[in-house]
Amino acid sequence: MLTDLIRRILTRLTTRLKTATYSCGKCGLKVTVTDDPDRVSRVLDLALAHNCKPKPKTL
């Protein structure tokens, strides 16, 4: 149990952070995430599934 915990800690500490960006052309939503790989994919899934409500354009 202790060796498994140590192995997980070492894996987490030695894994490089990933950066991901997403921008929606319709509503202007911009998301930039720099974090652990498992969290980056979850945040990008949320950004891709957002309810897009385009902003009205003013002249």
PDB file of N, CA and C in Angstrom:
ATOM      1  N   MET A   1       0.823  -1.184   0.000  1.00  0.00           N
ATOM      2  CA  MET A   1       0.000   0.000   0.000  1.00  0.00           C
ATOM      3  C   MET A   1       0.875   1.259   0.000  1.00  0.00           C
ATOM      4  N   LEU A   2       1.896   1.275   0.816  1.00  0.00           N
ATOM      5  CA  LEU A   2       2.786   2.425   0.878  1.00  0.00           C
ATOM      6  C   LEU A   2       3.589   2.562  -0.416  1.00  0.00           C
ATOM      7  N   THR A   3       4.022   1.433  -0.965  1.00  0.00           N
ATOM      8  CA  THR A   3       4.789   1.501  -2.218  1.00  0.00           C
ATOM      9  C   THR A   3       3.913   2.005  -3.362  1.00  0.00           C
ATOM     10  N   ASP A   4       2.644   1.629  -3.367  1.00  0.00           N
ATOM     11  CA  ASP A   4       1.724   2.119  -4.394  1.00  0.00           C
ATOM     12  C   ASP A   4       1.535   3.623  -4.267  1.00  0.00           C
ATOM     13  N   LEU A   5       1.399   4.124  -3.052  1.00  0.00           N
ATOM     14  CA  LEU A   5       1.253   5.547  -2.816  1.00  0.00           C
ATOM     15  C   LEU A   5       2.499   6.310  -3.265  1.00  0.00           C
ATOM     16  N   ILE A   6       3.671   5.790  -2.938  1.00  0.00           N
ATOM     17  CA  ILE A   6       4.924   6.423  -3.342  1.00  0.00           C
ATOM     18  C   ILE A   6       5.042   6.410  -4.867  1.00  0.00           C
ATOM     19  N   ARG A   7       4.667   5.327  -5.491  1.00  0.00           N
ATOM     20  CA  ARG A   7       4.719   5.230  -6.954  1.00  0.00           C
ATOM     21  C   ARG A   7       3.797   6.272  -7.592  1.00  0.00           C
ATOM     22  N   ARG A   8       2.603   6.454  -7.055  1.00  0.00           N
ATOM     23  CA  ARG A   8       1.670   7.460  -7.581  1.00  0.00           C
ATOM     24  C   ARG A   8       2.217   8.875  -7.402  1.00  0.00           C
ATOM     25  N   ILE A   9       2.808   9.143  -6.245  1.00  0.00           N
ATOM     26  CA  ILE A   9       3.377  10.465  -5.982  1.00  0.00           C
ATOM     27  C   ILE A   9       4.514  10.754  -6.962  1.00  0.00           C
ATOM     28  N   LEU A  10       5.403   9.799  -7.160  1.00  0.00           N
ATOM     29  CA  LEU A  10       6.518   9.999  -8.085  1.00  0.00           C
ATOM     30  C   LEU A  10       6.023  10.185  -9.518  1.00  0.00           C
ATOM     31  N   THR A  11       5.010   9.449  -9.911  1.00  0.00           N
ATOM     32  CA  THR A  11       4.456   9.605 -11.248  1.00  0.00           C
ATOM     33  C   THR A  11       3.866  10.991 -11.427  1.00  0.00           C
ATOM     34  N   ARG A  12       3.167  11.474 -10.433  1.00  0.00           N
ATOM     35  CA  ARG A  12       2.540  12.796 -10.496  1.00  0.00           C
ATOM     36  C   ARG A  12       3.593  13.901 -10.527  1.00  0.00           C
ATOM     37  N   LEU A  13       4.672  13.732  -9.768  1.00  0.00           N
ATOM     38  CA  LEU A  13       5.712  14.757  -9.713  1.00  0.00           C
ATOM     39  C   LEU A  13       6.568  14.802 -10.976  1.00  0.00           C
ATOM     40  N   THR A  14       6.734  13.661 -11.635  1.00  0.00           N
ATOM     41  CA  THR A  14       7.614  13.622 -12.806  1.00  0.00           C
ATOM     42  C   THR A  14       6.862  13.791 -14.122  1.00  0.00           C
ATOM     43  N   THR A  15       5.538  13.827 -14.100  1.00  0.00           N
ATOM     44  CA  THR A  15       4.771  14.030 -15.322  1.00  0.00           C
ATOM     45  C   THR A  15       4.767  15.517 -15.669  1.00  0.00           C
ATOM     46  N   ARG A  16       5.082  15.818 -16.912  1.00  0.00           N
ATOM     47  CA  ARG A  16       5.136  17.215 -17.339  1.00  0.00           C
ATOM     48  C   ARG A  16       3.733  17.795 -17.430  1.00  0.00           C
ATOM     49  N   LEU A  17       3.624  19.085 -17.139  1.00  0.00           N
ATOM     50  CA  LEU A  17       2.352  19.771 -17.270  1.00  0.00           C
ATOM     51  C   LEU A  17       2.049  19.969 -18.749  1.00  0.00           C
ATOM     52  N   LYS A  18       0.778  19.969 -19.087  1.00  0.00           N
ATOM     53  CA  LYS A  18       0.359  20.183 -20.461  1.00  0.00           C
ATOM     54  C   LYS A  18      -0.431  21.477 -20.551  1.00  0.00           C
ATOM     55  N   THR A  19      -0.318  22.141 -21.672  1.00  0.00           N
ATOM     56  CA  THR A  19      -1.062  23.365 -21.916  1.00  0.00           C
ATOM     57  C   THR A  19      -2.024  23.120 -23.067  1.00  0.00           C
ATOM     58  N   ALA A  20      -3.255  23.529 -22.876  1.00  0.00           N
ATOM     59  CA  ALA A  20      -4.263  23.398 -23.918  1.00  0.00           C
ATOM     60  C   ALA A  20      -5.032  24.703 -24.016  1.00  0.00           C
ATOM     61  N   THR A  21      -5.399  25.089 -25.239  1.00  0.00           N
ATOM     62  CA  THR A  21      -6.182  26.302 -25.437  1.00  0.00           C
ATOM     63  C   THR A  21      -7.388  25.980 -26.307  1.00  0.00           C
ATOM     64  N   TYR A  22      -8.448  26.721 -26.082  1.00  0.00           N
ATOM     65  CA  TYR A  22      -9.668  26.585 -26.879  1.00  0.00           C
ATOM     66  C   TYR A  22     -10.297  27.956 -26.983  1.00  0.00           C
ATOM     67  N   SER A  23     -10.751  28.319 -28.170  1.00  0.00           N
ATOM     68  CA  SER A  23     -11.488  29.564 -28.325  1.00  0.00           C
ATOM     69  C   SER A  23     -12.660  29.329 -29.268  1.00  0.00           C
ATOM     70  N   CYS A  24     -13.805  29.891 -28.899  1.00  0.00           N
ATOM     71  CA  CYS A  24     -15.027  29.743 -29.682  1.00  0.00           C
ATOM     72  C   CYS A  24     -15.172  30.983 -30.550  1.00  0.00           C
ATOM     73  N   GLY A  25     -15.325  30.783 -31.837  1.00  0.00           N
ATOM     74  CA  GLY A  25     -15.464  31.898 -32.755  1.00  0.00           C
ATOM     75  C   GLY A  25     -16.828  32.558 -32.703  1.00  0.00           C
ATOM     76  N   LYS A  26     -17.821  31.865 -32.174  1.00  0.00           N
ATOM     77  CA  LYS A  26     -19.179  32.420 -32.135  1.00  0.00           C
ATOM     78  C   LYS A  26     -19.403  33.334 -30.945  1.00  0.00           C
ATOM     79  N   CYS A  27     -19.041  32.893 -29.766  1.00  0.00           N
ATOM     80  CA  CYS A  27     -19.350  33.676 -28.565  1.00  0.00           C
ATOM     81  C   CYS A  27     -18.129  34.331 -27.934  1.00  0.00           C
ATOM     82  N   GLY A  28     -16.934  33.982 -28.370  1.00  0.00           N
ATOM     83  CA  GLY A  28     -15.737  34.604 -27.837  1.00  0.00           C
ATOM     84  C   GLY A  28     -15.168  33.949 -26.588  1.00  0.00           C
ATOM     85  N   LEU A  29     -15.660  32.769 -26.227  1.00  0.00           N
ATOM     86  CA  LEU A  29     -15.136  32.053 -25.064  1.00  0.00           C
ATOM     87  C   LEU A  29     -13.699  31.638 -25.334  1.00  0.00           C
ATOM     88  N   LYS A  30     -12.799  31.944 -24.402  1.00  0.00           N
ATOM     89  CA  LYS A  30     -11.397  31.545 -24.522  1.00  0.00           C
ATOM     90  C   LYS A  30     -10.990  30.813 -23.255  1.00  0.00           C
ATOM     91  N   VAL A  31     -10.412  29.645 -23.419  1.00  0.00           N
ATOM     92  CA  VAL A  31      -9.971  28.838 -22.288  1.00  0.00           C
ATOM     93  C   VAL A  31      -8.521  28.450 -22.525  1.00  0.00           C
ATOM     94  N   THR A  32      -7.668  28.736 -21.558  1.00  0.00           N
ATOM     95  CA  THR A  32      -6.280  28.295 -21.582  1.00  0.00           C
ATOM     96  C   THR A  32      -6.015  27.576 -20.271  1.00  0.00           C
ATOM     97  N   VAL A  33      -5.592  26.336 -20.378  1.00  0.00           N
ATOM     98  CA  VAL A  33      -5.384  25.509 -19.195  1.00  0.00           C
ATOM     99  C   VAL A  33      -3.965  24.959 -19.222  1.00  0.00           C
ATOM    100  N   THR A  34      -3.254  25.129 -18.129  1.00  0.00           N
ATOM    101  CA  THR A  34      -1.955  24.492 -17.951  1.00  0.00           C
ATOM    102  C   THR A  34      -2.035  23.706 -16.653  1.00  0.00           C
ATOM    103  N   ASP A  35      -2.044  22.400 -16.778  1.00  0.00           N
ATOM    104  CA  ASP A  35      -2.230  21.574 -15.591  1.00  0.00           C
ATOM    105  C   ASP A  35      -1.815  20.148 -15.907  1.00  0.00           C
ATOM    106  N   ASP A  36      -2.126  19.269 -14.972  1.00  0.00           N
ATOM    107  CA  ASP A  36      -1.842  17.858 -15.175  1.00  0.00           C
ATOM    108  C   ASP A  36      -2.697  17.321 -16.319  1.00  0.00           C
ATOM    109  N   PRO A  37      -2.208  16.323 -17.063  1.00  0.00           N
ATOM    110  CA  PRO A  37      -2.910  15.830 -18.245  1.00  0.00           C
ATOM    111  C   PRO A  37      -4.346  15.390 -17.998  1.00  0.00           C
ATOM    112  N   ASP A  38      -4.635  14.810 -16.838  1.00  0.00           N
ATOM    113  CA  ASP A  38      -6.002  14.344 -16.611  1.00  0.00           C
ATOM    114  C   ASP A  38      -6.968  15.509 -16.426  1.00  0.00           C
ATOM    115  N   ARG A  39      -6.528  16.602 -15.847  1.00  0.00           N
ATOM    116  CA  ARG A  39      -7.402  17.749 -15.643  1.00  0.00           C
ATOM    117  C   ARG A  39      -7.581  18.557 -16.926  1.00  0.00           C
ATOM    118  N   VAL A  40      -6.553  18.629 -17.762  1.00  0.00           N
ATOM    119  CA  VAL A  40      -6.649  19.377 -19.015  1.00  0.00           C
ATOM    120  C   VAL A  40      -7.753  18.809 -19.889  1.00  0.00           C
ATOM    121  N   SER A  41      -7.812  17.498 -19.993  1.00  0.00           N
ATOM    122  CA  SER A  41      -8.833  16.894 -20.854  1.00  0.00           C
ATOM    123  C   SER A  41     -10.231  17.146 -20.313  1.00  0.00           C
ATOM    124  N   ARG A  42     -10.415  17.149 -18.998  1.00  0.00           N
ATOM    125  CA  ARG A  42     -11.742  17.396 -18.433  1.00  0.00           C
ATOM    126  C   ARG A  42     -12.205  18.828 -18.679  1.00  0.00           C
ATOM    127  N   VAL A  43     -11.306  19.790 -18.513  1.00  0.00           N
ATOM    128  CA  VAL A  43     -11.678  21.192 -18.725  1.00  0.00           C
ATOM    129  C   VAL A  43     -11.975  21.449 -20.196  1.00  0.00           C
ATOM    130  N   LEU A  44     -11.187  20.867 -21.091  1.00  0.00           N
ATOM    131  CA  LEU A  44     -11.461  21.049 -22.512  1.00  0.00           C
ATOM    132  C   LEU A  44     -12.778  20.395 -22.917  1.00  0.00           C
ATOM    133  N   ASP A  45     -13.120  19.263 -22.328  1.00  0.00           N
ATOM    134  CA  ASP A  45     -14.427  18.654 -22.608  1.00  0.00           C
ATOM    135  C   ASP A  45     -15.554  19.588 -22.206  1.00  0.00           C
ATOM    136  N   LEU A  46     -15.410  20.258 -21.062  1.00  0.00           N
ATOM    137  CA  LEU A  46     -16.425  21.221 -20.632  1.00  0.00           C
ATOM    138  C   LEU A  46     -16.496  22.410 -21.586  1.00  0.00           C
ATOM    139  N   ALA A  47     -15.349  22.885 -22.040  1.00  0.00           N
ATOM    140  CA  ALA A  47     -15.330  24.040 -22.945  1.00  0.00           C
ATOM    141  C   ALA A  47     -15.961  23.697 -24.284  1.00  0.00           C
ATOM    142  N   LEU A  48     -15.695  22.515 -24.788  1.00  0.00           N
ATOM    143  CA  LEU A  48     -16.250  22.113 -26.078  1.00  0.00           C
ATOM    144  C   LEU A  48     -17.755  21.904 -26.006  1.00  0.00           C
ATOM    145  N   ALA A  49     -18.269  21.574 -24.834  1.00  0.00           N
ATOM    146  CA  ALA A  49     -19.698  21.305 -24.677  1.00  0.00           C
ATOM    147  C   ALA A  49     -20.467  22.519 -24.160  1.00  0.00           C
ATOM    148  N   HIS A  50     -19.853  23.698 -24.140  1.00  0.00           N
ATOM    149  CA  HIS A  50     -20.537  24.868 -23.593  1.00  0.00           C
ATOM    150  C   HIS A  50     -21.722  25.263 -24.475  1.00  0.00           C
ATOM    151  N   ASN A  51     -22.712  25.860 -23.847  1.00  0.00           N
ATOM    152  CA  ASN A  51     -23.877  26.329 -24.601  1.00  0.00           C
ATOM    153  C   ASN A  51     -23.502  27.651 -25.245  1.00  0.00           C
ATOM    154  N   CYS A  52     -23.276  27.606 -26.529  1.00  0.00           N
ATOM    155  CA  CYS A  52     -22.784  28.768 -27.243  1.00  0.00           C
ATOM    156  C   CYS A  52     -23.915  29.754 -27.485  1.00  0.00           C
ATOM    157  N   LYS A  53     -23.762  30.938 -26.920  1.00  0.00           N
ATOM    158  CA  LYS A  53     -24.709  32.020 -27.144  1.00  0.00           C
ATOM    159  C   LYS A  53     -23.925  33.170 -27.753  1.00  0.00           C
ATOM    160  N   PRO A  54     -23.971  33.306 -29.072  1.00  0.00           N
ATOM    161  CA  PRO A  54     -23.178  34.355 -29.724  1.00  0.00           C
ATOM    162  C   PRO A  54     -23.517  35.749 -29.204  1.00  0.00           C
ATOM    163  N   LYS A  55     -22.481  36.559 -29.070  1.00  0.00           N
ATOM    164  CA  LYS A  55     -22.676  37.944 -28.642  1.00  0.00           C
ATOM    165  C   LYS A  55     -23.159  38.747 -29.857  1.00  0.00           C
ATOM    166  N   PRO A  56     -24.090  39.672 -29.655  1.00  0.00           N
ATOM    167  CA  PRO A  56     -24.507  40.503 -30.796  1.00  0.00           C
ATOM    168  C   PRO A  56     -23.379  41.439 -31.197  1.00  0.00           C
ATOM    169  N   LYS A  57     -23.201  41.582 -32.501  1.00  0.00           N
ATOM    170  CA  LYS A  57     -22.144  42.452 -33.006  1.00  0.00           C
ATOM    171  C   LYS A  57     -22.685  43.868 -33.142  1.00  0.00           C
ATOM    172  N   THR A  58     -21.900  44.817 -32.700  1.00  0.00           N
ATOM    173  CA  THR A  58     -22.281  46.205 -32.834  1.00  0.00           C
ATOM    174  C   THR A  58     -21.444  46.849 -33.918  1.00  0.00           C
ATOM    175  N   LEU A  59     -22.032  47.780 -34.594  1.00  0.00           N
ATOM    176  CA  LEU A  59     -21.321  48.471 -35.676  1.00  0.00           C
ATOM    177  C   LEU A  59     -20.684  49.729 -35.194  1.00  0.00           C
TER     178      LEU A  59
END
